[in-house]
Coordinates of N, CA and C in Angstrom, one line a residue:
M1 N 0.8 -1.2 0.0 CA 0.0 0.0 0.0 C 0.9 1.2 0.0
N2 N 0.5 2.2 -0.7 CA 1.3 3.5 -0.9 C 0.8 4.4 0.3
R3 N 1.7 4.5 1.3 CA 1.4 5.2 2.6 C 1.6 6.7 2.3
Q4 N 2.4 7.1 1.3 CA 2.5 8.5 1.1 C 1.2 9.1 0.4
G5 N 0.4 8.2 -0.1 CA -0.9 8.7 -0.6 C -0.8 9.4 -2.0
N6 N -0.1 8.8 -2.9 CA 0.0 9.4 -4.3 C -1.3 8.9 -5.0
P7 N -2.3 9.7 -5.1 CA -3.6 9.2 -5.6 C -3.5 8.9 -7.1
A8 N -2.6 9.5 -7.9 CA -2.6 9.3 -9.3 C -2.0 7.8 -9.6
V9 N -1.0 7.4 -8.8 CA -0.5 6.1 -9.0 C -1.5 5.0 -8.5
L10 N -2.2 5.3 -7.4 CA -3.2 4.4 -6.9 C -4.3 4.2 -8.0
A11 N -4.8 5.4 -8.5 CA -5.8 5.3 -9.5 C -5.4 4.6 -10.8
Q12 N -4.2 4.8 -11.2 CA -3.7 4.1 -12.4 C -3.6 2.6 -12.2
A13 N -3.1 2.2 -11.0 CA -3.1 0.7 -10.7 C -4.4 0.1 -10.6
R14 N -5.4 0.9 -10.1 CA -6.8 0.4 -9.9 C -7.4 0.2 -11.3
R15 N -7.1 1.2 -12.2 CA -7.7 1.1 -13.6 C -7.1 -0.1 -14.3
R16 N -5.8 -0.4 -14.2 CA -5.2 -1.5 -14.8 C -5.7 -2.8 -14.3
D17 N -5.9 -2.9 -13.0 CA -6.5 -4.1 -12.3 C -7.9 -4.3 -12.8
S18 N -8.7 -3.2 -12.9 CA -10.1 -3.3 -13.3 C -10.2 -3.8 -14.7
L19 N -9.3 -3.2 -15.6 CA -9.3 -3.6 -17.1 C -8.9 -5.1 -17.2
D20 N -7.9 -5.6 -16.4 CA -7.5 -6.9 -16.5 C -8.6 -7.9 -16.0
K21 N -9.3 -7.5 -15.0 CA -10.5 -8.4 -14.5 C -11.6 -8.4 -15.5
R22 N -11.9 -7.3 -16.2 CA -12.9 -7.2 -17.2 C -12.6 -8.1 -18.4
Q23 N -11.3 -8.0 -18.8 CA -10.9 -8.9 -19.9 C -10.9 -10.3 -19.6
R24 N -10.6 -10.7 -18.4 CA -10.7 -12.1 -17.9 C -12.2 -12.5 -17.9
A25 N -13.0 -11.7 -17.4 CA -14.4 -12.0 -17.4 C -15.0 -12.3 -18.8
L26 N -14.6 -11.4 -19.8 CA -15.1 -11.5 -21.1 C -14.5 -12.8 -21.8
A27 N -13.2 -13.1 -21.5 CA -12.6 -14.3 -22.0 C -13.3 -15.6 -21.4
A28 N -13.6 -15.5 -20.1 CA -14.3 -16.7 -19.5 C -15.7 -16.9 -20.1
L29 N -16.4 -15.8 -20.4 CA -17.7 -15.9 -21.0 C -17.6 -16.5 -22.4
T30 N -16.6 -16.1 -23.1 CA -16.5 -16.7 -24.4 C -16.2 -18.2 -24.3
A31 N -15.3 -18.6 -23.4 CA -15.0 -20.0 -23.2 C -16.2 -20.8 -22.7
L32 N -17.0 -20.3 -21.8 CA -18.2 -21.0 -21.4 C -19.2 -21.2 -22.4
E33 N -19.3 -20.1 -23.3 CA -20.3 -20.2 -24.4 C -19.8 -21.2 -25.4
R34 N -18.5 -21.2 -25.7 CA -17.9 -22.1 -26.7 C -18.1 -23.6 -26.2
D35 N -17.9 -23.9 -24.9 CA -18.0 -25.2 -24.3 C -19.4 -25.6 -24.1
G36 N -20.3 -24.7 -24.3 CA -21.7 -25.1 -24.0 C -22.1 -25.2 -22.6
T37 N -21.3 -24.6 -21.7 CA -21.7 -24.6 -20.3 C -22.7 -23.6 -20.0
K38 N -23.6 -23.9 -19.1 CA -24.7 -22.9 -18.8 C -24.1 -21.6 -18.3
I39 N -24.5 -20.5 -18.8 CA -23.9 -19.2 -18.5 C -24.7 -18.6 -17.4
T40 N -24.0 -18.3 -16.3 CA -24.5 -17.6 -15.2 C -23.5 -16.6 -14.7
H41 N -23.9 -15.6 -13.9 CA -23.0 -14.7 -13.4 C -21.9 -15.3 -12.5
V42 N -22.4 -16.3 -11.7 CA -21.5 -17.0 -10.8 C -20.5 -17.8 -11.6
A43 N -20.9 -18.5 -12.7 CA -20.1 -19.3 -13.5 C -19.0 -18.5 -14.2
V44 N -19.4 -17.3 -14.7 CA -18.4 -16.4 -15.3 C -17.4 -15.9 -14.2
A45 N -17.9 -15.6 -13.1 CA -17.0 -15.0 -12.0 C -16.0 -16.1 -11.6
R46 N -16.5 -17.3 -11.4 CA -15.7 -18.4 -10.9 C -14.7 -18.8 -12.0
T47 N -15.0 -18.8 -13.2 CA -14.1 -19.2 -14.3 C -13.0 -18.1 -14.5
A48 N -13.4 -16.8 -14.4 CA -12.5 -15.7 -14.5 C -11.7 -15.4 -13.3
R49 N -12.2 -16.0 -12.2 CA -11.6 -15.7 -10.9 C -11.7 -14.2 -10.5
V50 N -12.9 -13.7 -10.7 CA -13.2 -12.3 -10.3 C -14.4 -12.4 -9.4
S51 N -14.8 -11.2 -8.8 CA -16.0 -11.2 -7.9 C -17.3 -11.3 -8.8
T52 N -18.3 -11.8 -8.2 CA -19.6 -11.9 -8.8 C -20.1 -10.5 -9.1
W53 N -19.8 -9.6 -8.1 CA -20.2 -8.2 -8.3 C -19.8 -7.6 -9.6
L54 N -18.5 -7.9 -10.1 CA -18.0 -7.4 -11.3 C -18.9 -7.9 -12.5
T55 N -19.4 -9.1 -12.4 CA -20.2 -9.6 -13.6 C -21.5 -8.9 -13.7
Y56 N -21.9 -8.1 -12.7 CA -23.2 -7.4 -12.8 C -22.9 -5.9 -13.2
T57 N -21.7 -5.5 -13.4 CA -21.4 -4.1 -13.7 C -21.7 -3.9 -15.2
D58 N -21.9 -2.6 -15.5 CA -22.1 -2.2 -16.9 C -20.8 -2.6 -17.8
G59 N -21.1 -3.1 -18.9 CA -19.9 -3.5 -19.8 C -19.7 -5.0 -19.7
I60 N -20.1 -5.7 -18.6 CA -20.0 -7.1 -18.5 C -21.4 -7.7 -18.5
R61 N -22.3 -7.1 -17.8 CA -23.6 -7.7 -17.7 C -24.3 -7.8 -19.0
E62 N -24.2 -6.8 -19.9 CA -24.8 -6.9 -21.2 C -24.3 -8.1 -22.0
H63 N -23.0 -8.4 -21.9 CA -22.4 -9.5 -22.7 C -23.0 -10.8 -22.1
I64 N -23.1 -10.9 -20.8 CA -23.6 -12.1 -20.2 C -25.1 -12.3 -20.6
Q65 N -25.8 -11.3 -20.6 CA -27.3 -11.4 -21.0 C -27.4 -11.8 -22.4
A66 N -26.5 -11.2 -23.3 CA -26.6 -11.6 -24.7 C -26.2 -13.0 -24.9
A67 N -25.2 -13.5 -24.2 CA -24.8 -14.9 -24.3 C -25.8 -15.8 -23.8
R68 N -26.5 -15.5 -22.7 CA -27.6 -16.3 -22.1 C -28.8 -16.3 -23.1
H69 N -29.0 -15.2 -23.8 CA -30.1 -15.2 -24.8 C -29.7 -16.1 -26.0
R70 N -28.5 -16.0 -26.4 CA -28.1 -16.9 -27.5 C -28.1 -18.4 -27.1
Q71 N -27.7 -18.6 -25.9 CA -27.7 -20.0 -25.4 C -29.1 -20.5 -25.3
A72 N -30.1 -19.7 -24.9 CA -31.5 -20.1 -24.7 C -32.1 -20.3 -26.1
S73 N -31.7 -19.6 -27.1 CA -32.3 -19.7 -28.4 C -31.8 -20.9 -29.2
T74 N -30.6 -21.5 -28.8 CA -30.1 -22.6 -29.6 C -30.3 -23.9 -28.8
P75 N -30.5 -25.0 -29.5 CA -30.8 -26.3 -28.8 C -29.6 -26.7 -27.9
P76 N -29.8 -27.3 -26.9 CA -28.7 -27.8 -26.0 C -27.9 -28.8 -26.7
P77 N -26.6 -28.9 -26.5 CA -25.8 -29.9 -27.2 C -26.0 -31.2 -26.5
P78 N -25.8 -32.3 -27.3 CA -26.0 -33.6 -26.7 C -25.1 -33.9 -25.5
P79 N -25.6 -34.7 -24.6 CA -24.8 -34.9 -23.4 C -23.5 -35.6 -23.8
T80 N -22.4 -35.1 -23.2 CA -21.1 -35.7 -23.5 C -20.8 -36.9 -22.5
Q81 N -20.0 -37.7 -23.1 CA -19.6 -38.9 -22.2 C -18.3 -38.5 -21.5
G82 N -18.5 -37.9 -20.3 CA -17.4 -37.5 -19.5 C -17.2 -38.5 -18.4
T83 N -16.4 -38.1 -17.5 CA -16.1 -39.0 -16.3 C -17.3 -38.9 -15.4
P84 N -17.7 -40.1 -14.9 CA -18.9 -40.0 -14.0 C -18.5 -39.3 -12.7
T85 N -19.5 -38.7 -12.1 CA -19.3 -37.9 -10.9 C -19.1 -38.9 -9.8
T86 N -18.0 -38.8 -9.1 CA -17.7 -39.7 -8.0 C -17.6 -38.9 -6.7
P87 N -17.7 -39.5 -5.6 CA -17.6 -38.8 -4.3 C -16.2 -38.1 -4.2
A88 N -15.2 -38.7 -4.7 CA -13.9 -38.1 -4.6 C -13.8 -36.8 -5.4
G89 N -14.5 -36.9 -6.6 CA -14.5 -35.7 -7.5 C -15.3 -34.6 -6.9
L90 N -16.5 -35.0 -6.2 CA -17.3 -34.0 -5.6 C -16.5 -33.3 -4.4
R91 N -15.8 -34.2 -3.7 CA -15.0 -33.6 -2.5 C -13.9 -32.7 -3.0
A92 N -13.3 -33.0 -4.2 CA -12.3 -32.1 -4.8 C -12.9 -30.8 -5.2
E93 N -14.1 -30.9 -5.8 CA -14.8 -29.7 -6.2 C -15.2 -28.8 -5.0
L94 N -15.7 -29.5 -4.0 CA -16.0 -28.8 -2.7 C -14.8 -28.1 -2.1
H95 N -13.7 -28.8 -2.1 CA -12.4 -28.2 -1.6 C -12.1 -27.0 -2.4
L96 N -12.1 -27.1 -3.7 CA -11.8 -26.0 -4.6 C -12.7 -24.8 -4.4
A97 N -14.0 -25.1 -4.2 CA -15.0 -24.1 -4.0 C -14.7 -23.4 -2.6
R98 N -14.4 -24.2 -1.6 CA -14.1 -23.6 -0.3 C -12.9 -22.7 -0.4
Q99 N -11.9 -23.1 -1.1 CA -10.6 -22.4 -1.2 C -10.9 -21.0 -2.0
E100 N -11.8 -21.1 -3.0 CA -12.1 -19.9 -3.7 C -12.9 -18.9 -2.9
I101 N -13.8 -19.4 -2.0 CA -14.6 -18.6 -1.1 C -13.6 -17.9 -0.1
K102 N -12.6 -18.7 0.4 CA -11.6 -18.1 1.3 C -10.8 -17.0 0.6
D103 N -10.4 -17.3 -0.6 CA -9.6 -16.3 -1.4 C -10.5 -15.0 -1.6
L104 N -11.7 -15.2 -2.0 CA -12.6 -14.1 -2.2 C -12.9 -13.3 -1.0
R105 N -13.0 -13.9 0.2 CA -13.1 -13.2 1.4 C -11.9 -12.4 1.8
Q106 N -10.7 -13.0 1.5 CA -9.5 -12.3 1.8 C -9.4 -11.0 0.8
E107 N -9.7 -11.2 -0.4 CA -9.7 -10.1 -1.3 C -10.7 -9.0 -0.9
R108 N -11.9 -9.4 -0.5 CA -12.9 -8.5 0.0 C -12.4 -7.7 1.2
D109 N -11.8 -8.4 2.2 CA -11.2 -7.7 3.3 C -10.1 -6.8 3.0
R110 N -9.2 -7.2 2.0 CA -8.1 -6.3 1.6 C -8.6 -5.1 0.9
L111 N -9.6 -5.3 0.0 CA -10.2 -4.1 -0.7 C -10.9 -3.2 0.3
R112 N -11.6 -3.8 1.3 CA -12.3 -3.0 2.3 C -11.3 -2.1 3.1
D113 N -10.2 -2.7 3.5 CA -9.1 -2.0 4.2 C -8.5 -0.9 3.4
A114 N -8.3 -1.2 2.1 CA -7.7 -0.2 1.1 C -8.7 1.0 1.0
L115 N -10.0 0.7 0.9 CA -11.0 1.7 0.7 C -11.1 2.6 2.0
R116 N -11.0 1.9 3.1 CA -11.1 2.7 4.4 C -9.8 3.6 4.5
H117 N -8.7 3.1 4.1 CA -7.5 3.9 4.1 C -7.6 5.1 3.2
Q118 N -8.1 4.8 2.0 CA -8.3 5.9 1.0 C -9.3 6.9 1.4
L119 N -10.4 6.5 2.0 CA -11.4 7.4 2.5 C -10.9 8.3 3.7
G120 N -10.1 7.7 4.5 CA -9.5 8.4 5.6 C -8.5 9.5 5.1
Q121 N -7.8 9.2 4.1 CA -6.9 10.2 3.5 C -7.7 11.3 2.8
Q122 N -8.8 10.9 2.2 CA -9.6 12.0 1.6 C -10.3 12.9 2.6
L123 N -10.7 12.3 3.8 CA -11.2 13.1 4.8 C -10.1 14.0 5.4
D124 N -8.9 13.5 5.6 CA -7.8 14.3 6.1 C -7.6 15.4 5.2
T125 N -7.6 15.2 3.9 CA -7.4 16.2 2.9 C -8.5 17.3 2.9
L126 N -9.7 16.8 3.1 CA -10.8 17.8 3.1 C -10.7 18.7 4.3
H127 N -10.2 18.3 5.4 CA -10.1 19.1 6.6 C -8.8 19.9 6.8
A128 N -7.9 19.6 5.9 CA -6.6 20.3 6.0 C -6.7 21.8 6.0
P129 N -7.5 22.4 5.1 CA -7.5 23.9 5.1 C -8.1 24.4 6.4
D130 N -9.1 23.7 6.9 CA -9.6 24.1 8.2 C -8.6 24.1 9.3
L131 N -7.8 23.0 9.3 CA -6.7 22.9 10.3 C -5.7 23.9 10.1
T132 N -5.3 24.2 8.9 CA -4.3 25.2 8.6 C -4.8 26.6 9.1
H133 N -6.0 26.9 8.9 CA -6.6 28.2 9.4 C -6.6 28.2 10.9
R134 N -7.0 27.1 11.6 CA -7.0 27.0 13.0 C -5.6 27.2 13.6
I135 N -4.6 26.6 12.9 CA -3.2 26.6 13.4 C -2.7 28.1 13.3
D136 N -3.0 28.8 12.2 CA -2.7 30.2 12.0 C -3.3 31.0 13.1
E137 N -4.6 30.8 13.4 CA -5.3 31.5 14.4 C -4.7 31.3 15.8
L138 N -4.4 30.1 16.1 CA -3.7 29.8 17.4 C -2.3 30.4 17.5
T139 N -1.6 30.4 16.4 CA -0.3 31.1 16.4 C -0.4 32.6 16.6
R140 N -1.3 33.2 16.0 CA -1.5 34.7 16.2 C -1.9 34.9 17.7
H141 N -2.8 34.1 18.2 CA -3.2 34.3 19.6 C -2.0 34.0 20.5
N142 N -1.1 33.1 20.2 CA 0.0 32.8 21.0 C 1.0 34.0 21.0
H143 N 1.2 34.7 19.9 CA 2.0 35.8 19.8 C 1.5 37.0 20.6
Q144 N 0.1 37.2 20.6 CA -0.5 38.2 21.3 C -0.3 38.0 22.8
L145 N -0.5 36.7 23.2 CA -0.2 36.4 24.7 C 1.2 36.6 25.1
A146 N 2.1 36.3 24.2 CA 3.6 36.5 24.4 C 3.9 38.0 24.6
D147 N 3.3 38.8 23.7 CA 3.4 40.3 23.8 C 2.9 40.8 25.1
Q148 N 1.7 40.3 25.5 CA 1.1 40.8 26.8 C 1.9 40.4 28.0
L149 N 2.5 39.1 27.9 CA 3.3 38.7 29.0 C 4.6 39.6 29.1
Q150 N 5.1 39.9 28.0 CA 6.3 40.8 28.0 C 6.0 42.2 28.6
H151 N 4.9 42.8 28.2 CA 4.4 44.1 28.7 C 4.2 43.9 30.2
A152 N 3.5 42.8 30.6 CA 3.2 42.6 32.0 C 4.5 42.5 32.9
T153 N 5.5 41.8 32.3 CA 6.8 41.6 33.0 C 7.5 43.0 33.2
K154 N 7.5 43.8 32.1 CA 8.1 45.1 32.2 C 7.3 46.0 33.3
D155 N 6.0 46.0 33.2 CA 5.2 46.7 34.2 C 5.5 46.2 35.6
N156 N 5.6 44.9 35.8 CA 5.8 44.3 37.1 C 7.2 44.8 37.6
A157 N 8.2 44.8 36.7 CA 9.5 45.2 37.1 C 9.5 46.7 37.5
A158 N 8.8 47.5 36.8 CA 8.7 49.0 37.1 C 8.0 49.2 38.4
L159 N 6.9 48.4 38.6 CA 6.2 48.6 39.9 C 7.0 48.1 41.1
R160 N 7.8 47.0 40.9 CA 8.7 46.6 42.0 C 9.7 47.6 42.3
H161 N 10.3 48.2 41.3 CA 11.3 49.3 41.5 C 10.6 50.5 42.2
R162 N 9.4 50.9 41.8 CA 8.7 52.0 42.4 C 8.4 51.7 43.9
T163 N 7.9 50.4 44.1 CA 7.6 50.0 45.5 C 8.8 50.1 46.4
A164 N 9.9 49.6 45.9 CA 11.2 49.6 46.6 C 11.6 51.1 46.9
S165 N 11.4 52.0 45.9 CA 11.7 53.4 46.2 C 10.8 54.0 47.2
L166 N 9.5 53.7 47.1 CA 8.6 54.2 48.1 C 8.9 53.7 49.5
E167 N 9.3 52.4 49.6 CA 9.6 51.8 50.9 C 10.8 52.5 51.5
E168 N 11.8 52.8 50.7 CA 12.9 53.6 51.2 C 12.6 54.9 51.7
E169 N 11.7 55.6 50.9 CA 11.2 57.0 51.3 C 10.5 56.9 52.6
L170 N 9.6 55.9 52.7 CA 8.8 55.7 54.0 C 9.7 55.4 55.2
T171 N 10.7 54.6 55.0 CA 11.6 54.3 56.1 C 12.4 55.6 56.5
A172 N 12.8 56.3 55.5 CA 13.5 57.6 55.7 C 12.6 58.6 56.5
T173 N 11.4 58.7 56.1 CA 10.4 59.6 56.7 C 10.1 59.2 58.1
R174 N 10.0 57.9 58.4 CA 9.8 57.4 59.7 C 11.0 57.8 60.6
T175 N 12.1 57.5 60.1 CA 13.4 57.8 60.9 C 13.4 59.3 61.2
S176 N 13.1 60.1 60.2 CA 13.2 61.6 60.4 C 12.1 62.0 61.4
L177 N 10.9 61.4 61.3 CA 9.9 61.7 62.3 C 10.2 61.3 63.6
R178 N 10.9 60.2 63.9 CA 11.3 59.8 65.2 C 12.3 60.7 65.8
R179 N 13.3 61.3 64.9 CA 14.3 62.2 65.4 C 13.6 63.5 65.8
M180 N 12.6 63.9 65.0 CA 11.9 65.2 65.4 C 11.2 65.0 66.7
I181 N 10.5 63.9 66.9 CA 9.8 63.6 68.1 C 10.8 63.6 69.3
R182 N 11.9 62.9 69.1 CA 12.9 62.8 70.2 C 13.4 64.2 70.5
D183 N 13.7 65.0 69.5 CA 14.3 66.4 69.7 C 13.2 67.2 70.4
E184 N 12.0 67.1 70.0 CA 10.9 67.9 70.6 C 10.8 67.5 72.1
N185 N 10.9 66.2 72.4 CA 10.8 65.8 73.8 C 11.9 66.2 74.6
R186 N 13.1 66.4 74.1 CA 14.3 66.9 74.8 C 14.2 68.4 75.1
N187 N 13.7 69.1 74.2 CA 13.6 70.6 74.4 C 12.2 71.0 74.7
P188 N 11.8 71.0 75.9 CA 10.4 71.4 76.2 C 10.3 72.9 76.3

């Protein structure tokens, strides 16, 4: 999976994969029709090793319907003398069918995870301008608060200096007042 999220590469790979599956489905349809096998969406999907969902999409469904119509309008071929169905053959077919079901479920899960990842990236992309705007707004607010803190620090330092100066004047005034009172008490 492309974790950097290059959508053009992903889209191109998806188109190639889709085209390949469609070509396999059409080739399987042709082979089934040539062999005289009953044509169904499931049979085409199984033969082409694609999902049944694909056989119902535009571009494939029409071909299957036309082949079914042709098959219904022609007489069925005489039964062939093939190998008789045996329990071992049925078990082998059952095993193959189970394996195919397992493979299809794994493919479904893989595609579902890829779709979730892609949708998540799209959602992240949709909200990116909002996040950028919010980050800019918070940055401006942070600068304003930093400026206010700087002014408050300067004002605090000035007020501390003024308080110290006033305390010194108060101490000097008290000392002077005590001297005056003492001098007054000595000279009645």
